[in-house]
PDB file of N, CA and C in Angstrom:
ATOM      1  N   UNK A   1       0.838  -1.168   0.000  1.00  0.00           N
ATOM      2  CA  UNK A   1       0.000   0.000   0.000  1.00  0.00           C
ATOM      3  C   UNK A   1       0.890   1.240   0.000  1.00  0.00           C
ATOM      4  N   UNK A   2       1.047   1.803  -1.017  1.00  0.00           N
ATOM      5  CA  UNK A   2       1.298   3.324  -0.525  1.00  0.00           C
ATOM      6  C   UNK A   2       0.759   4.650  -0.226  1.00  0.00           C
ATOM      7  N   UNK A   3       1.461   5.330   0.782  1.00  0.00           N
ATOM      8  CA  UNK A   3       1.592   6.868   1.552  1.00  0.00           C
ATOM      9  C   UNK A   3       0.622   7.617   0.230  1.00  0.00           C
ATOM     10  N   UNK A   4       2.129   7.513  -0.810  1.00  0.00           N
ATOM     11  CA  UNK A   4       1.785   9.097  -1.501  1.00  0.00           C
ATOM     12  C   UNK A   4       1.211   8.727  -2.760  1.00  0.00           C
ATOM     13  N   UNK A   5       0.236   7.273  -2.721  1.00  0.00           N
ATOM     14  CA  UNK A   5      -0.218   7.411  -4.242  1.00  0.00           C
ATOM     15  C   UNK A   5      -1.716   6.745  -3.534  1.00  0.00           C
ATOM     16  N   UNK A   6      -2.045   5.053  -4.031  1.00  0.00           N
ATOM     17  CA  UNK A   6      -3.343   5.172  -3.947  1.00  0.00           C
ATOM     18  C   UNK A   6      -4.130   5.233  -2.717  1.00  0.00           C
ATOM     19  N   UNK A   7      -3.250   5.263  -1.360  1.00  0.00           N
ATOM     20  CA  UNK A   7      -3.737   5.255  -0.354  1.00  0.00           C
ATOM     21  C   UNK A   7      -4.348   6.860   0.051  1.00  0.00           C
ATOM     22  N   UNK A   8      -3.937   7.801  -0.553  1.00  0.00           N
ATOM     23  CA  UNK A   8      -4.164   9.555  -0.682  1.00  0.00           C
ATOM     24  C   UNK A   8      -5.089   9.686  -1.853  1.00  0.00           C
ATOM     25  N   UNK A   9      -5.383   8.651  -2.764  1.00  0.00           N
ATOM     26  CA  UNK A   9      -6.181   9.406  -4.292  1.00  0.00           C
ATOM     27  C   UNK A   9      -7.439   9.288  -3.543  1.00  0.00           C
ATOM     28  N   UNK A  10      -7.782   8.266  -3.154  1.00  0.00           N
ATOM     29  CA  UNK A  10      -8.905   7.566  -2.448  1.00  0.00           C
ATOM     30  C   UNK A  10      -9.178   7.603  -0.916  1.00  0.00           C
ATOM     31  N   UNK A  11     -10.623   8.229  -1.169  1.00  0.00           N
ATOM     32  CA  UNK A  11     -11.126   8.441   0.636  1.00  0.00           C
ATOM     33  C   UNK A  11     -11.101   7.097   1.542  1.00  0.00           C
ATOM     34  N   UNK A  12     -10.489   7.323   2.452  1.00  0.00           N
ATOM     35  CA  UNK A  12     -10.634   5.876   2.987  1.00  0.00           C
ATOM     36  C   UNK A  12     -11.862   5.362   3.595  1.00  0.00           C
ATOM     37  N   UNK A  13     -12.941   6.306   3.558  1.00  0.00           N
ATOM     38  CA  UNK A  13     -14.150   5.982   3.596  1.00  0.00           C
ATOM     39  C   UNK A  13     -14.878   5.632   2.476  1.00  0.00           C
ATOM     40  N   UNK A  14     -13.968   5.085   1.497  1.00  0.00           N
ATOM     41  CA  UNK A  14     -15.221   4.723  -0.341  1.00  0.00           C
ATOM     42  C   UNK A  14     -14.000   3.253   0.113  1.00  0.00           C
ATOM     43  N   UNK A  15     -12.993   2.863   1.017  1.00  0.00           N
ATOM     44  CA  UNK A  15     -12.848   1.869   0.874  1.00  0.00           C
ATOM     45  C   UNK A  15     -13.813   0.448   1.898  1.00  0.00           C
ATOM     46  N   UNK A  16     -14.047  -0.394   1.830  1.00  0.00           N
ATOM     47  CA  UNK A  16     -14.705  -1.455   2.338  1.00  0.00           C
ATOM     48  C   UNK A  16     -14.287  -1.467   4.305  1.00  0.00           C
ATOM     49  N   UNK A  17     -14.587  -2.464   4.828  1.00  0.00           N
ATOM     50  CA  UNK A  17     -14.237  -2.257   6.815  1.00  0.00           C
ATOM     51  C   UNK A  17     -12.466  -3.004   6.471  1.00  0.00           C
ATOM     52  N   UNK A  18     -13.351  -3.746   5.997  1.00  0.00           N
ATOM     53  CA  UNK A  18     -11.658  -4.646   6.196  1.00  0.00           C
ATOM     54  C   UNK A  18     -10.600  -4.248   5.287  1.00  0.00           C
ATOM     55  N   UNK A  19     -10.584  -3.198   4.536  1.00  0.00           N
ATOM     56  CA  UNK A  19      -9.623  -2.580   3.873  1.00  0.00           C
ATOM     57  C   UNK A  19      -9.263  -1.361   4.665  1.00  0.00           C
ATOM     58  N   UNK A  20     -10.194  -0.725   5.582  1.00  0.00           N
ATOM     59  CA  UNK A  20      -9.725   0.335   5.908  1.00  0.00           C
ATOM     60  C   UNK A  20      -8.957  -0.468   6.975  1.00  0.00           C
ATOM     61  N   UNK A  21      -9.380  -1.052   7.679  1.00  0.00           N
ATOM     62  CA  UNK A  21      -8.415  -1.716   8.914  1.00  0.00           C
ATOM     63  C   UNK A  21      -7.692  -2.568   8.108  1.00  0.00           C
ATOM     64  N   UNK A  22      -6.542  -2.855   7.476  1.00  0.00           N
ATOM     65  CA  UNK A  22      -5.758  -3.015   6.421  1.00  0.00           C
ATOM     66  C   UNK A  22      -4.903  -1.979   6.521  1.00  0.00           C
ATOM     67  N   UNK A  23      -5.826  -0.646   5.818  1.00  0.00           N
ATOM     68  CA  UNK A  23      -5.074   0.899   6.041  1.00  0.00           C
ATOM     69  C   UNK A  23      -4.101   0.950   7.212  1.00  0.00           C
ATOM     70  N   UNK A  24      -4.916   1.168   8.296  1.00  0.00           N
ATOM     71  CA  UNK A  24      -4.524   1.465   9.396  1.00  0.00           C
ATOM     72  C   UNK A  24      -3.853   0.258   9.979  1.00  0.00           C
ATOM     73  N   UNK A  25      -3.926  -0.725  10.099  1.00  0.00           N
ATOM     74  CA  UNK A  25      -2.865  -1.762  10.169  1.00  0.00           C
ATOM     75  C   UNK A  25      -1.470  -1.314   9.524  1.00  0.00           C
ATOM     76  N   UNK A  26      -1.690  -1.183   8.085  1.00  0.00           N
ATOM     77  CA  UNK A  26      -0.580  -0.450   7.834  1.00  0.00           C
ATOM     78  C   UNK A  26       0.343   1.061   7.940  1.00  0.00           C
ATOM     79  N   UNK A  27      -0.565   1.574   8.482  1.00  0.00           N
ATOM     80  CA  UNK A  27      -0.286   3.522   8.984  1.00  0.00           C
ATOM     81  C   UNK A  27       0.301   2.975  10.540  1.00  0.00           C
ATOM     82  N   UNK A  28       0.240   2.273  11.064  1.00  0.00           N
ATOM     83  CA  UNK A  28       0.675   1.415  12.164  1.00  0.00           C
ATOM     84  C   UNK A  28       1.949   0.916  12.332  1.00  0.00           C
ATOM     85  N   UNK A  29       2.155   0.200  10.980  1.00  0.00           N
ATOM     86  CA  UNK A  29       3.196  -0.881  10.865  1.00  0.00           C
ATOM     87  C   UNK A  29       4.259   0.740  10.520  1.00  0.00           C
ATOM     88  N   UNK A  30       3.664   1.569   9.599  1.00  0.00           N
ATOM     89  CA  UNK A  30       5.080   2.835   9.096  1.00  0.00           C
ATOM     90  C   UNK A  30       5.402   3.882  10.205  1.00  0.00           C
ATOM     91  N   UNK A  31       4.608   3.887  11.063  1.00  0.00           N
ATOM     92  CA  UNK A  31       4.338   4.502  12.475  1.00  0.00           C
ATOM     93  C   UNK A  31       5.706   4.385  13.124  1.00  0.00           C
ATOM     94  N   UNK A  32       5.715   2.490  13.518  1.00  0.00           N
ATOM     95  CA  UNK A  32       6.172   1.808  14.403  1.00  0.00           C
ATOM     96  C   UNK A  32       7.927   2.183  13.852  1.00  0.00           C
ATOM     97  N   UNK A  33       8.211   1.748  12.322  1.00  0.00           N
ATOM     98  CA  UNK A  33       9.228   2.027  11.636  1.00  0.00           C
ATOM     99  C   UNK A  33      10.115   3.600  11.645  1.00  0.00           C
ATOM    100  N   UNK A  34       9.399   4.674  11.506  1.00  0.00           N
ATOM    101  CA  UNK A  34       9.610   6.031  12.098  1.00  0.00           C
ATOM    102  C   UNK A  34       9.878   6.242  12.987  1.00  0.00           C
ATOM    103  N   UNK A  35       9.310   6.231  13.803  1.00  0.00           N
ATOM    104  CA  UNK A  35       9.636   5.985  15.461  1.00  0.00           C
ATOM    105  C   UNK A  35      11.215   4.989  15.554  1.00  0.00           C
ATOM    106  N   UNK A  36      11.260   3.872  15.469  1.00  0.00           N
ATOM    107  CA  UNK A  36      12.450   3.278  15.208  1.00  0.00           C
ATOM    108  C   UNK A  36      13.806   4.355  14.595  1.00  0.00           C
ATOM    109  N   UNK A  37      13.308   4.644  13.441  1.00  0.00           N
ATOM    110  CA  UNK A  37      14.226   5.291  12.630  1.00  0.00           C
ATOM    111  C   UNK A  37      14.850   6.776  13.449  1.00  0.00           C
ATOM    112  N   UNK A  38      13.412   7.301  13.887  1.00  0.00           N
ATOM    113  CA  UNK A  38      14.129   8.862  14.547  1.00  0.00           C
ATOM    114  C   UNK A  38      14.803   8.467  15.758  1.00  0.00           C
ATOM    115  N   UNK A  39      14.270   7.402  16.548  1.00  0.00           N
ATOM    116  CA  UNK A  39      15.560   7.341  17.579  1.00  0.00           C
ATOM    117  C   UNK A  39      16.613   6.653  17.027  1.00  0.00           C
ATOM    118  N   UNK A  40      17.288   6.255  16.273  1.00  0.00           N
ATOM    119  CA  UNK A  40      18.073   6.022  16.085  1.00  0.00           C
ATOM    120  C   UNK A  40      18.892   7.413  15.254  1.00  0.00           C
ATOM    121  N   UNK A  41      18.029   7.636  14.582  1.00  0.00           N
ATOM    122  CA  UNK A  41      18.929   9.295  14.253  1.00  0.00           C
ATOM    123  C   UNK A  41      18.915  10.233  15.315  1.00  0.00           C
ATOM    124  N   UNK A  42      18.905   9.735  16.556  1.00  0.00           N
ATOM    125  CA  UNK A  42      18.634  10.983  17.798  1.00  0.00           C
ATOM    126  C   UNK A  42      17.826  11.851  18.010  1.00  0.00           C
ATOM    127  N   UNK A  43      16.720  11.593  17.051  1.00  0.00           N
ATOM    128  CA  UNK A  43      15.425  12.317  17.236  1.00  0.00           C
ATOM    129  C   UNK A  43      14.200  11.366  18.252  1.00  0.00           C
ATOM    130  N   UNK A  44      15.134  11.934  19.695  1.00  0.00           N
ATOM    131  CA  UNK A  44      14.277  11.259  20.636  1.00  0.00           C
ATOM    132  C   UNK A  44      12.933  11.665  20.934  1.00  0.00           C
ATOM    133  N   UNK A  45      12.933  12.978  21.342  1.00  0.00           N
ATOM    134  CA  UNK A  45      11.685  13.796  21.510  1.00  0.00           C
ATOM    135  C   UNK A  45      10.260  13.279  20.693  1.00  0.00           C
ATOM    136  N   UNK A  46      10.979  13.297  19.254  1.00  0.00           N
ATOM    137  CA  UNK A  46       9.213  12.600  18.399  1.00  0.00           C
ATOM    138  C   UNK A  46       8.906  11.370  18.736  1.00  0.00           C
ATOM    139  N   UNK A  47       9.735  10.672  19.617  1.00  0.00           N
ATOM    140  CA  UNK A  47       9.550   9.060  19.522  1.00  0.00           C
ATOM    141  C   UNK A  47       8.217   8.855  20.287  1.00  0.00           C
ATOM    142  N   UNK A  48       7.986   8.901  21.745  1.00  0.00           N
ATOM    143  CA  UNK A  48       6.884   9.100  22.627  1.00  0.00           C
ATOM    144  C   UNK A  48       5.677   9.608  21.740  1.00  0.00           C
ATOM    145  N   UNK A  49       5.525  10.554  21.224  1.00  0.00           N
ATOM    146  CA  UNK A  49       4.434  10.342  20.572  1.00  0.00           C
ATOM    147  C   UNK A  49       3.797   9.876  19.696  1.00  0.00           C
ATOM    148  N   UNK A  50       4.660   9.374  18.603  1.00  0.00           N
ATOM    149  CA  UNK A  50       4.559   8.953  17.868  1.00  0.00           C
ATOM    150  C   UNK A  50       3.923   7.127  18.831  1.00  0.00           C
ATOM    151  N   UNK A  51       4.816   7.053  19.456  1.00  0.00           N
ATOM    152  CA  UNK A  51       4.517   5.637  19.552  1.00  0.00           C
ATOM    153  C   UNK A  51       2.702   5.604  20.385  1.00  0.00           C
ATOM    154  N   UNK A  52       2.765   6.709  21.255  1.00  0.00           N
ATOM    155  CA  UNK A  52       1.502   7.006  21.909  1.00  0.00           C
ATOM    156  C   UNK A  52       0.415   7.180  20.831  1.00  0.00           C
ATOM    157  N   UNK A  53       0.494   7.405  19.743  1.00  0.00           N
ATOM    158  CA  UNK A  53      -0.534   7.476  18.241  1.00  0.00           C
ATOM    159  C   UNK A  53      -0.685   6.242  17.971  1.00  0.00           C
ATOM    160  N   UNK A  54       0.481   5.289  18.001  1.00  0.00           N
ATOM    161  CA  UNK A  54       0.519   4.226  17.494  1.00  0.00           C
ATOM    162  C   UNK A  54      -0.942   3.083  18.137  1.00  0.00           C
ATOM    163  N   UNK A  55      -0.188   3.504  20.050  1.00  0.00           N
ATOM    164  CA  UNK A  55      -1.449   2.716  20.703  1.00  0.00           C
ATOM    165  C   UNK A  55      -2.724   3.047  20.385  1.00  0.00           C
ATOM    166  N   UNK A  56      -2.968   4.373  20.009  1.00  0.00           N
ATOM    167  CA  UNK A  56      -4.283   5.075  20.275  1.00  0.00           C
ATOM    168  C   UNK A  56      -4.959   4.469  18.820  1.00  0.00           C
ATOM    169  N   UNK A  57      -4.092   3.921  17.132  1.00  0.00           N
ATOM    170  CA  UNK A  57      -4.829   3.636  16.196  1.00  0.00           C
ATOM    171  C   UNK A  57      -5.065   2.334  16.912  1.00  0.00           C
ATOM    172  N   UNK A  58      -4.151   1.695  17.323  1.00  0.00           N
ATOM    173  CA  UNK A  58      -4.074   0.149  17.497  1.00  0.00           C
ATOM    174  C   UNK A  58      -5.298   0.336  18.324  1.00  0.00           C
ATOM    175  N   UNK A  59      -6.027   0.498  19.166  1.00  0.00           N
ATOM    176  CA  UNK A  59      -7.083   0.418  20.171  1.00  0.00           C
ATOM    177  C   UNK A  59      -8.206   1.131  19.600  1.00  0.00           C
ATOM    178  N   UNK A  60      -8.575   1.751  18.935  1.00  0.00           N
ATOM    179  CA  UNK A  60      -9.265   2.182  17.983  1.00  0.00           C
ATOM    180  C   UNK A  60      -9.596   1.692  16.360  1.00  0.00           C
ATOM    181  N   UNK A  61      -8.824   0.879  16.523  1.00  0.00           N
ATOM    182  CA  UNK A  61      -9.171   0.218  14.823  1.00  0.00           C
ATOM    183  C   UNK A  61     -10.421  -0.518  14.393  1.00  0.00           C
ATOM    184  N   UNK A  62     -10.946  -0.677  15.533  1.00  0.00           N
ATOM    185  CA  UNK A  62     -12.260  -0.968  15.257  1.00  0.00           C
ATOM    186  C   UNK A  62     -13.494   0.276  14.580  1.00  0.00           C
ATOM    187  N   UNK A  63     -13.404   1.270  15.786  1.00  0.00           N
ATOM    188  CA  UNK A  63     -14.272   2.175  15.632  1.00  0.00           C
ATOM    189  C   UNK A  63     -13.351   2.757  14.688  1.00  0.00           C
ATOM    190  N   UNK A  64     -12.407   3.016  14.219  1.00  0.00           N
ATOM    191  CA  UNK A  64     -12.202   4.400  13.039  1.00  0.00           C
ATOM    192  C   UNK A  64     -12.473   3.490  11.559  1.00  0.00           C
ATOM    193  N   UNK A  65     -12.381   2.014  11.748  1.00  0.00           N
ATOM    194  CA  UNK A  65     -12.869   1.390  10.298  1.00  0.00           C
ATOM    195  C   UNK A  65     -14.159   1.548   9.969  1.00  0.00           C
ATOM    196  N   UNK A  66     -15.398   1.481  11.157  1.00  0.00           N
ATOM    197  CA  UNK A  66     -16.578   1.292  10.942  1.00  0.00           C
ATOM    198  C   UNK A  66     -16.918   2.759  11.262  1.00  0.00           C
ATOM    199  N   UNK A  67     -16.082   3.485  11.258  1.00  0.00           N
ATOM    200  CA  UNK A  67     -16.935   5.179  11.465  1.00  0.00           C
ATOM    201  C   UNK A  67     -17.276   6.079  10.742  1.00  0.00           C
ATOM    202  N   UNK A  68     -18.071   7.001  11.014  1.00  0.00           N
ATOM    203  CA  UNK A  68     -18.796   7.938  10.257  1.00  0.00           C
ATOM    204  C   UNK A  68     -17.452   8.320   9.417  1.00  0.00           C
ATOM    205  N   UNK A  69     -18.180   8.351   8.078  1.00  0.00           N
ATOM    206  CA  UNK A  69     -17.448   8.395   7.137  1.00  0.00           C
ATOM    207  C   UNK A  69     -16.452   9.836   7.023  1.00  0.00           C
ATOM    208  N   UNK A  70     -16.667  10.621   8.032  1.00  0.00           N
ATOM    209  CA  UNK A  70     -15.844  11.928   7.743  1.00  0.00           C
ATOM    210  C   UNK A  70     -15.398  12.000   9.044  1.00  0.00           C
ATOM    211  N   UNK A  71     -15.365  11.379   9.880  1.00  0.00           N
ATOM    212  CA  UNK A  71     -14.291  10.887  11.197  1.00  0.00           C
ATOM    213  C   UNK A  71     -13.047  10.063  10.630  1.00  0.00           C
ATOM    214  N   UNK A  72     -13.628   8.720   9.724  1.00  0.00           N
ATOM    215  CA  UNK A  72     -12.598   8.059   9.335  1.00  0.00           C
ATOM    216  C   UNK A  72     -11.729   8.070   8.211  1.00  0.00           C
ATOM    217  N   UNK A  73     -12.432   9.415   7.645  1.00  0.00           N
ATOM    218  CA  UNK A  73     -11.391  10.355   6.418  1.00  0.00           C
ATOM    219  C   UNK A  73     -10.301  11.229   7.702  1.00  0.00           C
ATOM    220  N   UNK A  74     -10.956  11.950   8.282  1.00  0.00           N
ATOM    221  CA  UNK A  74     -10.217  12.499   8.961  1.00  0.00           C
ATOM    222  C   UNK A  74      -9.025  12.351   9.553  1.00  0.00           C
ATOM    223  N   UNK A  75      -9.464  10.769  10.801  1.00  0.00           N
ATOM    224  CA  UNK A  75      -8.436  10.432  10.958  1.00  0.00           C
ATOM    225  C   UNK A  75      -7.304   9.516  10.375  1.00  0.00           C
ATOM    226  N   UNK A  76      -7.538   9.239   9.569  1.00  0.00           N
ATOM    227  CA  UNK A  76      -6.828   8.166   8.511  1.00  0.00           C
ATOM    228  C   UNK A  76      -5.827   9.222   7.683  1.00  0.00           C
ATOM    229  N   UNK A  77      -6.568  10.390   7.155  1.00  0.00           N
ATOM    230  CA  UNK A  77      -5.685  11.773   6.611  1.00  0.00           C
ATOM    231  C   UNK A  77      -4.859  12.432   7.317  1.00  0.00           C
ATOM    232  N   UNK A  78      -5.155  12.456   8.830  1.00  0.00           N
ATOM    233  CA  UNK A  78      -4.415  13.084   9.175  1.00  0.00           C
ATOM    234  C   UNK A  78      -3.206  12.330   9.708  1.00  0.00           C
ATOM    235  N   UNK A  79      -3.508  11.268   9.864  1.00  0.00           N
ATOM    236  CA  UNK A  79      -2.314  10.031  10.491  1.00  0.00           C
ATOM    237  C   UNK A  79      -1.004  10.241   9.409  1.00  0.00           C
ATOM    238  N   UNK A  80      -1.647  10.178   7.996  1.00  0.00           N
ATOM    239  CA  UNK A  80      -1.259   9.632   6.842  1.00  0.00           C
ATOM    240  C   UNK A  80       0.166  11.110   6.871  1.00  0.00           C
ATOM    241  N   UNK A  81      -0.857  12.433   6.881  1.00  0.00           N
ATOM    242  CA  UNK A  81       0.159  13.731   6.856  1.00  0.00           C
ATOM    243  C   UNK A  81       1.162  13.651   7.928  1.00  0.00           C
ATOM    244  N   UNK A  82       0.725  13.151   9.260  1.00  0.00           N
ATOM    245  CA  UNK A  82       1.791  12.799  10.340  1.00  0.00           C
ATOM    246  C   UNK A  82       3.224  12.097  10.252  1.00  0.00           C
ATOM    247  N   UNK A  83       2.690  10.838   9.312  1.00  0.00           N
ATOM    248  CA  UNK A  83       3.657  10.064   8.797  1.00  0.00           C
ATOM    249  C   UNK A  83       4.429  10.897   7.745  1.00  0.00           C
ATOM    250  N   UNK A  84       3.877  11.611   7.035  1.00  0.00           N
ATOM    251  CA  UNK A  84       4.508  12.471   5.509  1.00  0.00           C
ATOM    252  C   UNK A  84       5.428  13.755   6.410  1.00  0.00           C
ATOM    253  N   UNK A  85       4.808  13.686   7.374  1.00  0.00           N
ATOM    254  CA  UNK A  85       5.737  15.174   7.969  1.00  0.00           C
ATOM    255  C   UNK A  85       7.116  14.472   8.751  1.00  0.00           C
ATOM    256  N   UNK A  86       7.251  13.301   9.419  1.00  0.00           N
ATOM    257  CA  UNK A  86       7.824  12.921  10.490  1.00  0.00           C
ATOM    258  C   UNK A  86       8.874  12.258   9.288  1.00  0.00           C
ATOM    259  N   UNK A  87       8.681  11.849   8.478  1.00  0.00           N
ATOM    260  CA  UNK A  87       9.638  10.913   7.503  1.00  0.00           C
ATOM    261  C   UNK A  87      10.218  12.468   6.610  1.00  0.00           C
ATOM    262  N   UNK A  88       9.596  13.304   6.505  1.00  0.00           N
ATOM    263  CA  UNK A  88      10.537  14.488   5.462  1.00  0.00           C
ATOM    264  C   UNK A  88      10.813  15.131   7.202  1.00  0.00           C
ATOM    265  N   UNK A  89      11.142  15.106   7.861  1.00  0.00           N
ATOM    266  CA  UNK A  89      11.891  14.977   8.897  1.00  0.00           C
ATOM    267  C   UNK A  89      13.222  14.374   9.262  1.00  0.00           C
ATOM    268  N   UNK A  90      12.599  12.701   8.742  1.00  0.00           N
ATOM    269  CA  UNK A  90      14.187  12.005   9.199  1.00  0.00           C
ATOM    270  C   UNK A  90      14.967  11.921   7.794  1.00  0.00           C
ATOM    271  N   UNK A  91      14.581  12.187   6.377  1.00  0.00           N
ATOM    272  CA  UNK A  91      15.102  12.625   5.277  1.00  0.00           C
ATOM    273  C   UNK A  91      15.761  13.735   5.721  1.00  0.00           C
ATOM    274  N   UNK A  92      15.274  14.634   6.067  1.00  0.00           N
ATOM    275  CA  UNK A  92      16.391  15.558   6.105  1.00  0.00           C
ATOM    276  C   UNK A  92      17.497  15.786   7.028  1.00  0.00           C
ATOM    277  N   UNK A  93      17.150  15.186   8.315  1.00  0.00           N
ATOM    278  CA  UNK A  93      18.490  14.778   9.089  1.00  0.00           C
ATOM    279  C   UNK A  93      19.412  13.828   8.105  1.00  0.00           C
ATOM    280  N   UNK A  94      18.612  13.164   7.321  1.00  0.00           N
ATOM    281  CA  UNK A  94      19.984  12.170   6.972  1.00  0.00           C
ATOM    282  C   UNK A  94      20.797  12.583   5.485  1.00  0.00           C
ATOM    283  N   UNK A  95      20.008  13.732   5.416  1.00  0.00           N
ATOM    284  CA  UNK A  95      20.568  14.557   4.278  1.00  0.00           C
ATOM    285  C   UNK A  95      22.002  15.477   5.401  1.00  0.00           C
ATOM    286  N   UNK A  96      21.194  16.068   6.065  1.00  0.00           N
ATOM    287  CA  UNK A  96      22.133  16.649   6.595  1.00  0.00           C
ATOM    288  C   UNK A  96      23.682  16.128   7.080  1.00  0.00           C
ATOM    289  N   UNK A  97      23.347  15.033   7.906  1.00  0.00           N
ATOM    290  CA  UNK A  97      24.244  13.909   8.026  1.00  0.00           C
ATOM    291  C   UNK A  97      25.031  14.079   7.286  1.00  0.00           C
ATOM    292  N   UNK A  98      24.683  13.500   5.811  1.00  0.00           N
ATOM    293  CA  UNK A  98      25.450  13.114   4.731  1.00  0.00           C
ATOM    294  C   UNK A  98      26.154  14.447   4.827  1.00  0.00           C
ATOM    295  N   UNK A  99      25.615  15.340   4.238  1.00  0.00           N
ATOM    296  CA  UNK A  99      26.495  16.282   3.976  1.00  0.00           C
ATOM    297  C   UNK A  99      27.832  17.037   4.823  1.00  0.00           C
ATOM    298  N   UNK A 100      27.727  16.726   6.119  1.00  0.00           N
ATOM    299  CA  UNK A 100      28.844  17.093   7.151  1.00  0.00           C
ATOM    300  C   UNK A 100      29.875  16.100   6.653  1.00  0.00           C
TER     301      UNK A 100
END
């Protein structure tokens, strides 16, 4: 599934229950990976929350698959931009990196 193509063309509310929890299974799994990645680039600070989002889809994946359809655009979009902001984050530390 990807971030920046059909998982963004498409509302995740025109997708089916068990595809959206699929989604978010997977906004989960890239969550978990980020988090990994920034502490290891010493970006401790984002880690805690990130991982605290993580619990909050994981315990919620029920209700945000089967929810009103502009709750579960919402939060599925905004997870999705979280992930898009936190990764052009650790891109650019490791740009930076490189370049020293």
């Amino acid at each position: 599934m990807q971030l920046n193509g059909e998982a963004t063309l498409t509302k995740p509310s025109a997708l089916a229950v068990s595809e959206r929890r699929a989604l978010i299974d997977h906004l989960r799994e890239v969550i978990a990976g980020l988090a990994h990645g920034l502490a290891a680039d010493g970006l401790l600070d984002l880690v805690p929350p990130l991982l605290e989002i993580n619990k909050v889809l994981r315990d919620m994946t029920d209700e945000i698959s089967r929810a009103d359809p502009v709750y579960s655009d919402e939060i599925i979009t905004g997870t999705v931009r979280l992930i898009k902001t936190s990764q052009a984050l650790l891109d650019d530390r490791v740009i930076v990196q490189t370049i020293h």
